[in-house]
Short mmCIF file of C-alpha atoms and ligand atoms in Angstrom, two decimals:
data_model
loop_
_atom_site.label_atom_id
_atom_site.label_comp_id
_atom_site.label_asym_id
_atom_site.label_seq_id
_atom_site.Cartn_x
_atom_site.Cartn_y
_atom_site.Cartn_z
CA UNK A 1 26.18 247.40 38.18
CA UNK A 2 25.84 247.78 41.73
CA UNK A 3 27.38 250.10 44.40
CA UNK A 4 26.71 251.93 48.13
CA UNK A 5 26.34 255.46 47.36
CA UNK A 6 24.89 256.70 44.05
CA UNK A 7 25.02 260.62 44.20
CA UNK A 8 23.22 262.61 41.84
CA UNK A 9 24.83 265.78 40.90
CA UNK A 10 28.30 267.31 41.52
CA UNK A 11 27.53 270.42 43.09
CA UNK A 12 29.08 271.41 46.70
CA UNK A 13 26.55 268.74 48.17
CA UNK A 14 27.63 265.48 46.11
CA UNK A 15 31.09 266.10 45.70
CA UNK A 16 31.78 267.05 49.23
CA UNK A 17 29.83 263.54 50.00
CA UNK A 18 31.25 262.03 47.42
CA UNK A 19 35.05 262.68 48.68
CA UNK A 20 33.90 261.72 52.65
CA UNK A 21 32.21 258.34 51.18
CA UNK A 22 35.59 257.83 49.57
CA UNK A 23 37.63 258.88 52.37
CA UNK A 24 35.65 256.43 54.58
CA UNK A 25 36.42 253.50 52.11
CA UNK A 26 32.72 253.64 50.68
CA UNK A 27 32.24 252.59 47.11
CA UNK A 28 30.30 255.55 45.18
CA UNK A 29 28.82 256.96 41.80
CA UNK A 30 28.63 260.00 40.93
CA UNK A 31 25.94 261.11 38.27
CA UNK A 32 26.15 265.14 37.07
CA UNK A 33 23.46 266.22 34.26
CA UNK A 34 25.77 268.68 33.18
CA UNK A 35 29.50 268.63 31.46
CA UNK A 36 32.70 268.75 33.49
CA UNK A 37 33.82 272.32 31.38
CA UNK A 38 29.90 273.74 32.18
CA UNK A 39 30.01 273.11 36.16
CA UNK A 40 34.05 274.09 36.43
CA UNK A 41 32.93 277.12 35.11
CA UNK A 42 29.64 277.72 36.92
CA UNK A 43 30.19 281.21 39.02
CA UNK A 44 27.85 281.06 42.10
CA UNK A 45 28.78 281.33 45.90
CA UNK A 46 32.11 283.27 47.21
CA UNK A 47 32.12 283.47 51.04
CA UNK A 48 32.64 280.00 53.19
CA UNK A 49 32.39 280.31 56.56
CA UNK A 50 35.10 279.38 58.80
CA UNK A 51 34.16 276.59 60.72
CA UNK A 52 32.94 274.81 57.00
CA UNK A 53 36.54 275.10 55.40
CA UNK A 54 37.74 273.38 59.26
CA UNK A 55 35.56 270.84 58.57
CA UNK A 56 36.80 270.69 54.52
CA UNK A 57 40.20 270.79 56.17
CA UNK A 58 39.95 268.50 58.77
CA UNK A 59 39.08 265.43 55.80
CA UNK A 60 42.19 266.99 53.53
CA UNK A 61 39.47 268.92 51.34
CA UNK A 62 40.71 272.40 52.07
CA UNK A 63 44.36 273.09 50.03
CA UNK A 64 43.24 275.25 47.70
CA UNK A 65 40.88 276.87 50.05
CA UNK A 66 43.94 277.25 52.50
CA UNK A 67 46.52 278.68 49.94
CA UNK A 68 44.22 280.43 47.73
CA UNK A 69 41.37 282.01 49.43
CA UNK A 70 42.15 285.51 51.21
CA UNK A 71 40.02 286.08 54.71
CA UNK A 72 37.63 288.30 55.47
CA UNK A 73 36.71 289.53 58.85
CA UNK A 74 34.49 292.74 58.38
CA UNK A 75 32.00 294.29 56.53
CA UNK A 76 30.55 297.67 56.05
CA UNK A 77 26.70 299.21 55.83
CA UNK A 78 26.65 302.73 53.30
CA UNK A 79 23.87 304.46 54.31
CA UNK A 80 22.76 307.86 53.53
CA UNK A 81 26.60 308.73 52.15
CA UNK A 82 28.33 307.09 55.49
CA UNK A 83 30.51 304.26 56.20
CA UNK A 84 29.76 302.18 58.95
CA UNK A 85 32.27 299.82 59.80
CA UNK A 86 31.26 296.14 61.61
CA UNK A 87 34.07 293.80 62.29
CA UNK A 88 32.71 290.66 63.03
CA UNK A 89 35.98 288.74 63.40
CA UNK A 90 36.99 291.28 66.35
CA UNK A 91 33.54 289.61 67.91
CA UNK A 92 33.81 285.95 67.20
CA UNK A 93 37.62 285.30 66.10
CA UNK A 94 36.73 283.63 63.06
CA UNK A 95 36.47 285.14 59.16
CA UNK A 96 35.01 284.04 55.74
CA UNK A 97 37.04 282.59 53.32
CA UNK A 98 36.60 284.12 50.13
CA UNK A 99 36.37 281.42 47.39
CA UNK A 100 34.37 281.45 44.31
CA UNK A 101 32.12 278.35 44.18
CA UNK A 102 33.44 277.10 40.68
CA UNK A 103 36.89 276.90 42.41
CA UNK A 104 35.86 274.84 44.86
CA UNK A 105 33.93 272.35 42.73
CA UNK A 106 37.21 271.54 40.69
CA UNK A 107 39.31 271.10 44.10
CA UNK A 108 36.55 268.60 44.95
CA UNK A 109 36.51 267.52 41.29
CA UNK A 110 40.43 266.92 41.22
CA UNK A 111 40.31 265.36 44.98
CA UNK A 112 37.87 262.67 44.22
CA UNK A 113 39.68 259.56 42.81
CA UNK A 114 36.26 257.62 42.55
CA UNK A 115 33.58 257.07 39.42
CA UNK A 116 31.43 259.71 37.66
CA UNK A 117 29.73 260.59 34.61
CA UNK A 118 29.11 264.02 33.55
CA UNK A 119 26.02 264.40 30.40
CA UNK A 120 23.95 261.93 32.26
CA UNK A 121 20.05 262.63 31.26
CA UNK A 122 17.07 261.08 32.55
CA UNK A 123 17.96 259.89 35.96
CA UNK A 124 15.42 257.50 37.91
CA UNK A 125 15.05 256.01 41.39
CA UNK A 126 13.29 252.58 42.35
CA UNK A 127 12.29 250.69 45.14
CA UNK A 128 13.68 253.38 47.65
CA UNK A 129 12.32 251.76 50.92
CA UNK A 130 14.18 248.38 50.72
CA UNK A 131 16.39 247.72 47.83
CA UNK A 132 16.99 251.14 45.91
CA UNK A 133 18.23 251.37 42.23
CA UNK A 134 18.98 254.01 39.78
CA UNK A 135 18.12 253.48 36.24
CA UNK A 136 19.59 256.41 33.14
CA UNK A 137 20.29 255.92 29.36
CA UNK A 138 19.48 252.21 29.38
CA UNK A 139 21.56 251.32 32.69
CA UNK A 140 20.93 250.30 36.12
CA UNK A 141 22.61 250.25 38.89
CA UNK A 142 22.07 249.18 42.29
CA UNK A 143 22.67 250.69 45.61
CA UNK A 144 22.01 250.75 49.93
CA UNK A 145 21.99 254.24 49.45
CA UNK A 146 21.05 257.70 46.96
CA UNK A 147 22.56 260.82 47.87
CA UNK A 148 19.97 263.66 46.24
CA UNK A 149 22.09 266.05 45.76
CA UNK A 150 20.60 267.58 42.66
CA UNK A 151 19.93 271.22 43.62
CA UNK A 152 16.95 272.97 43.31
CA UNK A 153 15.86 272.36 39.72
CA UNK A 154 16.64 268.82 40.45
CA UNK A 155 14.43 265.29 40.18
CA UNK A 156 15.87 263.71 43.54
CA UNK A 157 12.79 266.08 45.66
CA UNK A 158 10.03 264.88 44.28
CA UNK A 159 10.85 261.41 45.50
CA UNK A 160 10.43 262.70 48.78
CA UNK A 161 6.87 262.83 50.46
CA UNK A 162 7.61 266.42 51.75
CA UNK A 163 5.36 269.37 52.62
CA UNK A 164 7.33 272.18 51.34
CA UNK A 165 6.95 275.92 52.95
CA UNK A 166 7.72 278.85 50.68
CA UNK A 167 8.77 282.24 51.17
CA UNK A 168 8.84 284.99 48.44
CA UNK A 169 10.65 288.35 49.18
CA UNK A 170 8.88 289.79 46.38
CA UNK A 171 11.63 291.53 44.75
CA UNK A 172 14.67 290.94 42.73
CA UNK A 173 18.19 291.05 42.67
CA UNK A 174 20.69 291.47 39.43
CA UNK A 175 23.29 289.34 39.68
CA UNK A 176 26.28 290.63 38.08
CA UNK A 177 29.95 290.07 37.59
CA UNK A 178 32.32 292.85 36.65
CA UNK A 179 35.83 291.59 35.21
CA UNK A 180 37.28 294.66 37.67
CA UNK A 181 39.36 295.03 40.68
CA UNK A 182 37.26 295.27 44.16
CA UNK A 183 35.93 298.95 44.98
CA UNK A 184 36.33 298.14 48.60
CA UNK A 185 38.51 296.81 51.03
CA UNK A 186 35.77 294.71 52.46
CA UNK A 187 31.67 293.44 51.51
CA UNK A 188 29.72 296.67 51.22
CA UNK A 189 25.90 296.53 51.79
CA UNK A 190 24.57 299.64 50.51
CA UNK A 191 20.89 300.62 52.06
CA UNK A 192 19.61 303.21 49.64
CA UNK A 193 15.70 304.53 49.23
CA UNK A 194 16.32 303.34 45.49
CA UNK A 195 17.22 299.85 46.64
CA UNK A 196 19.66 297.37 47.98
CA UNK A 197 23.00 297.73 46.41
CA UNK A 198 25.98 294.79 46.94
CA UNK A 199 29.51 294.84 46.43
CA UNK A 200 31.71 291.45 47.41
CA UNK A 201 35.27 290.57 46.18
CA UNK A 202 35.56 287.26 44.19
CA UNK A 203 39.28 287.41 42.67
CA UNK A 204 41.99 290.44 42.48
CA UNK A 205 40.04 291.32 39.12
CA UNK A 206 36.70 289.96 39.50
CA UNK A 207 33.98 291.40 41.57
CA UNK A 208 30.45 290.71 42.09
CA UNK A 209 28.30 293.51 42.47
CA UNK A 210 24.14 292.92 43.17
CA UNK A 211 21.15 295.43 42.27
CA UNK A 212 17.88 295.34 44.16
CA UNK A 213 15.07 295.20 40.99
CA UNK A 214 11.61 294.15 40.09
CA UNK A 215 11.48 290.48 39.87
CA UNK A 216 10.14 290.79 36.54
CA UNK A 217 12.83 292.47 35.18
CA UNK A 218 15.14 291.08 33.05
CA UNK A 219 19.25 291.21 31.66
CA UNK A 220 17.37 293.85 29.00
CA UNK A 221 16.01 296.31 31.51
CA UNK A 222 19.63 296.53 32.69
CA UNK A 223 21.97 298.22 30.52
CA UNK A 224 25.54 298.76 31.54
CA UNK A 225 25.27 302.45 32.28
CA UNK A 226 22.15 301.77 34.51
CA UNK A 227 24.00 299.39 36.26
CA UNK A 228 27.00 301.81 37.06
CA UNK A 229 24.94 304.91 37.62
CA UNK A 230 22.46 302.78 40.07
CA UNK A 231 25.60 300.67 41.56
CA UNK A 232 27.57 304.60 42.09
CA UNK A 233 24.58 306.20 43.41
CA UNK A 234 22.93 303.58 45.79
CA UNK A 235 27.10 302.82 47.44
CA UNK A 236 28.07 306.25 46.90
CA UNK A 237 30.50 307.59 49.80
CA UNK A 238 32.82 310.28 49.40
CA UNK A 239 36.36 309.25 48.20
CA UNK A 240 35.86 305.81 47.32
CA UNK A 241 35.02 305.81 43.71
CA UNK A 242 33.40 302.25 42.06
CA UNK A 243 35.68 300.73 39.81
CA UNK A 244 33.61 299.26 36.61
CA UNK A 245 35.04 296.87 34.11
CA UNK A 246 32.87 294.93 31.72
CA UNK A 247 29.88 292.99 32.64
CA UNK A 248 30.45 289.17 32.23
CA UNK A 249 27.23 288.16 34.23
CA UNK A 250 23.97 289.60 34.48
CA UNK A 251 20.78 287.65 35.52
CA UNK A 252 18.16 288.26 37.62
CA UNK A 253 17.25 286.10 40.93
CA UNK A 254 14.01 286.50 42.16
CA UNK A 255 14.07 286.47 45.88
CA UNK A 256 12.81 283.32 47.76
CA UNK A 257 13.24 280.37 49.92
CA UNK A 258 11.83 276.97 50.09
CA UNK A 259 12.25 274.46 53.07
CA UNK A 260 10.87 270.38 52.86
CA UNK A 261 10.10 269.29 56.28
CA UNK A 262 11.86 266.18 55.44
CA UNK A 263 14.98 265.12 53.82
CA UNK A 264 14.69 261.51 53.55
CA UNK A 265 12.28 258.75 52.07
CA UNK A 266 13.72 255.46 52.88
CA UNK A 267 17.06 254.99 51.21
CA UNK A 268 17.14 258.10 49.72
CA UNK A 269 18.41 261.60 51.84
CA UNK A 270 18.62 264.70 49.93
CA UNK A 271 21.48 266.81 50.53
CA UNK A 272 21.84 271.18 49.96
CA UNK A 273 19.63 273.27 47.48
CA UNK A 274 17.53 269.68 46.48
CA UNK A 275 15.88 270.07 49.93
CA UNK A 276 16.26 273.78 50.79
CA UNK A 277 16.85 277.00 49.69
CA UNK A 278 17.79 280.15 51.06
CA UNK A 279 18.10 283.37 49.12
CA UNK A 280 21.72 284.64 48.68
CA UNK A 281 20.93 287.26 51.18
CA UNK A 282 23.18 286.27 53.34
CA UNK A 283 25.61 283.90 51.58
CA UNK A 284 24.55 280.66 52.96
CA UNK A 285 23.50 278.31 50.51
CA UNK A 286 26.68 276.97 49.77
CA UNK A 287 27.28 276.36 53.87
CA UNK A 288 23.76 274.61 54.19
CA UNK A 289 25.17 272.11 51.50
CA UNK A 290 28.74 271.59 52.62
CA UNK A 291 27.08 271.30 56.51
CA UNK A 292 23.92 268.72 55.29
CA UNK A 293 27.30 266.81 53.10
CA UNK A 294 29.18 266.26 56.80
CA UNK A 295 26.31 265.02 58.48
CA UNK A 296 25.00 262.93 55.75
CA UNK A 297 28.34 261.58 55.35
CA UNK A 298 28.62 260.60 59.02
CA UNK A 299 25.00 258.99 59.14
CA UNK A 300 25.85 256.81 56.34
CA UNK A 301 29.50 255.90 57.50
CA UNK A 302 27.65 255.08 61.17
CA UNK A 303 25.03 252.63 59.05
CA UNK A 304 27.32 250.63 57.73
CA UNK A 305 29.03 250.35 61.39
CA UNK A 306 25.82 248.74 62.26
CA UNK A 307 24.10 252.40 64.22
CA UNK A 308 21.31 253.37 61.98
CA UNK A 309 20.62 256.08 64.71
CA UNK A 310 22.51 258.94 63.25
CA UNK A 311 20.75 258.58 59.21
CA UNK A 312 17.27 258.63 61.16
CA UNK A 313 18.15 261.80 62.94
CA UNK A 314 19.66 263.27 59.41
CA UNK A 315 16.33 265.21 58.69
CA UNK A 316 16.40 267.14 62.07
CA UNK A 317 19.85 267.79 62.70
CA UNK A 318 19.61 269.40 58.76
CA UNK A 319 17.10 271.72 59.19
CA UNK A 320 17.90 273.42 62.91
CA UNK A 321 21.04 275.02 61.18
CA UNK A 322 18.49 275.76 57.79
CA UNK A 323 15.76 277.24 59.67
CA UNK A 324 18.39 279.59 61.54
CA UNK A 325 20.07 280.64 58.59
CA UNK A 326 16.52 281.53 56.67
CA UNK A 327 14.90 283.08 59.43
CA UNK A 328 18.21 285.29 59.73
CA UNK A 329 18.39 286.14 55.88
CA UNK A 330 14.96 287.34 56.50
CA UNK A 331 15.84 289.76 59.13
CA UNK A 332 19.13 290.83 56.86
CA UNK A 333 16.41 290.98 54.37
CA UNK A 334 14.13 293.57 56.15
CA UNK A 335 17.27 295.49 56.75
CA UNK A 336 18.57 295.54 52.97
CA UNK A 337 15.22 296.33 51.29
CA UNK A 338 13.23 297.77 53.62
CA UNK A 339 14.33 301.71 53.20
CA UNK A 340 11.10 302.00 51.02
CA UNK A 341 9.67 305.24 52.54
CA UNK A 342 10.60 307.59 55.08
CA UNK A 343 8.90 305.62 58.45
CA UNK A 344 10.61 302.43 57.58
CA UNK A 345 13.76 304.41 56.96
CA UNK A 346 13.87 305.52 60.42
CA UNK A 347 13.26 302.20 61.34
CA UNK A 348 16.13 300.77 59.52
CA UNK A 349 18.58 303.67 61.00
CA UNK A 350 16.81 302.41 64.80
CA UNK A 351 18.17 298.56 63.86
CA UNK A 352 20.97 299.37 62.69
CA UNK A 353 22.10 302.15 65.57
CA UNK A 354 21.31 299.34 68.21
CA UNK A 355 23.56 296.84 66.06
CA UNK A 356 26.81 299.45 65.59
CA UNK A 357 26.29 300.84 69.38
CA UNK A 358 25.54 297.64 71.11
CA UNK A 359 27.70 295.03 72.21
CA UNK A 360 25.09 292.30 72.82
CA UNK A 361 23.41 293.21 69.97
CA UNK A 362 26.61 293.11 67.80
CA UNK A 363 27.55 289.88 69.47
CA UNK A 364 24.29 287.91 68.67
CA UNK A 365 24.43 289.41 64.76
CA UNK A 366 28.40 288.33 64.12
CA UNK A 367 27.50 284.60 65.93
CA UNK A 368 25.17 284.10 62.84
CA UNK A 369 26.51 286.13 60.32
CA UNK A 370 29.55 283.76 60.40
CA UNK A 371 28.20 280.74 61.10
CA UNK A 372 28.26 278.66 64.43
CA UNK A 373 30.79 275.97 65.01
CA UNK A 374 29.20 272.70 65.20
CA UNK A 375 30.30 269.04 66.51
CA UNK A 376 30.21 266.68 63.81
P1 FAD B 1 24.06 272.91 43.13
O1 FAD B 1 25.30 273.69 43.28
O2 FAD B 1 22.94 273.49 42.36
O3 FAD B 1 24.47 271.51 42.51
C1 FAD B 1 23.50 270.60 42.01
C2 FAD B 1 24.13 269.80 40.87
O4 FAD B 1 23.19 268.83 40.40
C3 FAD B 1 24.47 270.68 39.67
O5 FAD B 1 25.78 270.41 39.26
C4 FAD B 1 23.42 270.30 38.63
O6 FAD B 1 23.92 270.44 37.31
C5 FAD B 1 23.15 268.85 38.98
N1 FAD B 1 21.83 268.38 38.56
C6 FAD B 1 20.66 269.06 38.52
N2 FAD B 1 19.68 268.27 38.09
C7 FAD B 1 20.21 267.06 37.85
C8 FAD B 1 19.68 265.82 37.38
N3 FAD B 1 18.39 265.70 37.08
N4 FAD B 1 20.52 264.78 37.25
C9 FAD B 1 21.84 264.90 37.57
N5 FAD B 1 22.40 266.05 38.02
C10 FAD B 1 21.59 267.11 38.15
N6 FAD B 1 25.98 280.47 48.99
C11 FAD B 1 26.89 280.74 49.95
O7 FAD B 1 27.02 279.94 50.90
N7 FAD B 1 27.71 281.86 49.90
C12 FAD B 1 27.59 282.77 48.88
O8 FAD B 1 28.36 283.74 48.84
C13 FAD B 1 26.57 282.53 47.87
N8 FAD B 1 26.41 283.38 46.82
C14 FAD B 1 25.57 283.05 45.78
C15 FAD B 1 25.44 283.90 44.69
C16 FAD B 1 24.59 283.61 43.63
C17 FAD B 1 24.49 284.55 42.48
C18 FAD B 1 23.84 282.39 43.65
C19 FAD B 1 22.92 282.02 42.51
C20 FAD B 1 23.95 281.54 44.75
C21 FAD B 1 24.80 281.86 45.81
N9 FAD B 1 24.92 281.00 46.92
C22 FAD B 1 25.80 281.32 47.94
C23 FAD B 1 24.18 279.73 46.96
C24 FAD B 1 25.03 278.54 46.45
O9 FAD B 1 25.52 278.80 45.17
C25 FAD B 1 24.17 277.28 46.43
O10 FAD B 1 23.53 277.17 47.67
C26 FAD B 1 24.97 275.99 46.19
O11 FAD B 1 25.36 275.88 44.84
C27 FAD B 1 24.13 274.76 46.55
O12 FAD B 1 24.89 273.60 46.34
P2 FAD B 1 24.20 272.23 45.96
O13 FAD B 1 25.31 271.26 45.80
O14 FAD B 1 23.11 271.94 46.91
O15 FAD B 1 23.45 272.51 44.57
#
């Protein structure tokens, strides 16, 4: 068979490009390793930034976002038994969007007419510099163009002649989701000497809560009444009790962050976690993806207008937005995990007095935290 677009894998990347190829009248296939049931369930990311659901909005991707998702404008820091308060909307006049991933992925799922094939094993590319095909489970089809939208355990990357750079944090954090009510009005980061401690809404009864740990620990070293004594202790603050529930996920990320210093090799451009990935530090992942799905959309949809200009620059407009959002999840980072002994604990009360009492410093923090508005 032949068409313009293949896209491998239906994660935030392909499906937002596969909806803006469609949009833009451009023939595409979608190819996702996994079943429809596995990936509509598939609990990741919760907090969009603003100017990405605009965007979302903007190509008629957003109505679910728009009527479902509550807004979320502040956060707060527990430290040492205090609340401290940062409203980052009050800075920038823009909020997250609270949205679990898996809810998204069927919106883009139900708003994308076009083909695709869920199961698909064994995917290969060909000829990517002139004439590019992809070949699975005995079939072949042809194409201008392959979206590599994979992820990070993906096959599109090593296509790509990249030099990768790696960063490991060195440390862990259990994942877990707690079929219970938020604790807190807002996200709580909780800066303990035991560890970083998490709390984040997901849905009126679901609530993801994250445990700083050795990254060689696993679900086992975690029992449930570790988990509540370490999540009560590490956000404790007087009158606002955690609320626990049971435990329906519990897995342990270790901590790092990879970055190719290209995206493209001929016809094929990768798109999200297949060509970088960011800890979920500071929630971003999901916003690299949706932000590398606009602009790869628009390079492609300029091709076949006859201006190759904007695919060539599709590397480099990527990764100024990536290597802002790592190098600030590495300062969140050092501000989450670094309470280790009592000097660095002083040093994390210094930072964090010069971002609650400062203005400018406040300012600069909230402008990243939620994400810049781009042109696309
Ligand atoms: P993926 O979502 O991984 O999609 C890739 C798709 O490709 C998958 O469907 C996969 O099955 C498929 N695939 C893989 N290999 C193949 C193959 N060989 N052939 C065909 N298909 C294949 N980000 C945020 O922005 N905000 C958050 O709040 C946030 N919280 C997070 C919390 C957790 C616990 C985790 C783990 C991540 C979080 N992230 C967050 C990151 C976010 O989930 C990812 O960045 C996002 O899923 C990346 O999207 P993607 O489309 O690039 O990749």
């Amino acid at each position: 068979g032949r068409t313009k677009v293949v896209v491998i894998g239906a994660g935030p990347a392909g499906l937002t490009v596969a909806n803006l190829l469609h949009r833009a009248g451009i023939d595409c296939l979608v190819l996702e390793r996994e079943t429809r049931e596995f990936i509509e369930q598939r609990a990741r990311a919760g907090f969009i930034e603003e100017w990405a659901v605009r965007e979302l909005e903007r190509h008629g991707l957003a109505d679910g976002l728009l009527r479902r998702a509550p807004t979320q404008g502040s956060f707060e820091f527990r430290v040492d038994g205090v609340r401290h308060q940062f409203d980052y909307a009050e800075l920038t006049g823009h909020r997250h969007f609270v949205y679990p991933q898996q809810e998204l992925v069927k919106d883009l799922l139900t708003g994308y007419p076009g083909p695709i094939q869920f199961s698909v094993e064994d995917i290969r590319l060909h000829d990517l510099a002139t004439s590019p095909s992809v070949t699975y489970a005995g079939q072949r089809v042809d194409c201008d163009f392959v979206a590599g939208c994979d992820g990070a355990r993906g096959i599109c990357q090593s296509y790509v002649p990249a030099t990768i750079t790696r960063h490991d944090y060195g440390i862990g954090w259990l994942a877990l989701l707690a079929e219970a009510p938020p604790s807190a009005r807002s996200v709580v980061f909780g800066i303990h000497p035991l560890g970083f401690a998490g709390h984040m809404a997901r849905t009126p009864s679901v609530t993801r809560y994250y445990l700083q740990c050795s990254p060689g620990d696993t679900a086992d070293d975690w029992p449930d009444d570790r988990v509540w004594t370490q999540l009560r202790t590490r956000l404790a603050v007087p009158g606002e009790p955690i609320i626990d529930g049971p435990l329906i996920e519990k897995r342990v990320l270790p901590m790092h962050n990879y970055v190719l210093d290209r995206m493209s090799a001929g016809r094929l451009h990768l798109a999200g976690e297949a060509a970088h990935l960011v800890a979920p530090i500071a929630a971003k992942g999901m916003n690299l993806a949706i932000h590398d799905a606009l602009l790869l959309t628009r390079g492609i949809a300029a091709w076949y207008d006859g201006d190759p200009s904007t695919l060539d620059g599709y590397s480099a407009a990527c990764l100024g937005r990536v290597w802002q959002y790592q190098e600030f999840s590495l300062w969140l980072s050092d501000l989450f995990h670094g309470s280790r002994d009592p000097f660095t604990h002083q040093l994390i009360q210094a930072r964090l007095r010069r971002l609650l009492n400062s203005r400018k410093a406040a300012e600069s923090f909230a402008e990243i935290y939620i994400g810049q508005h781009a042109d696309f």
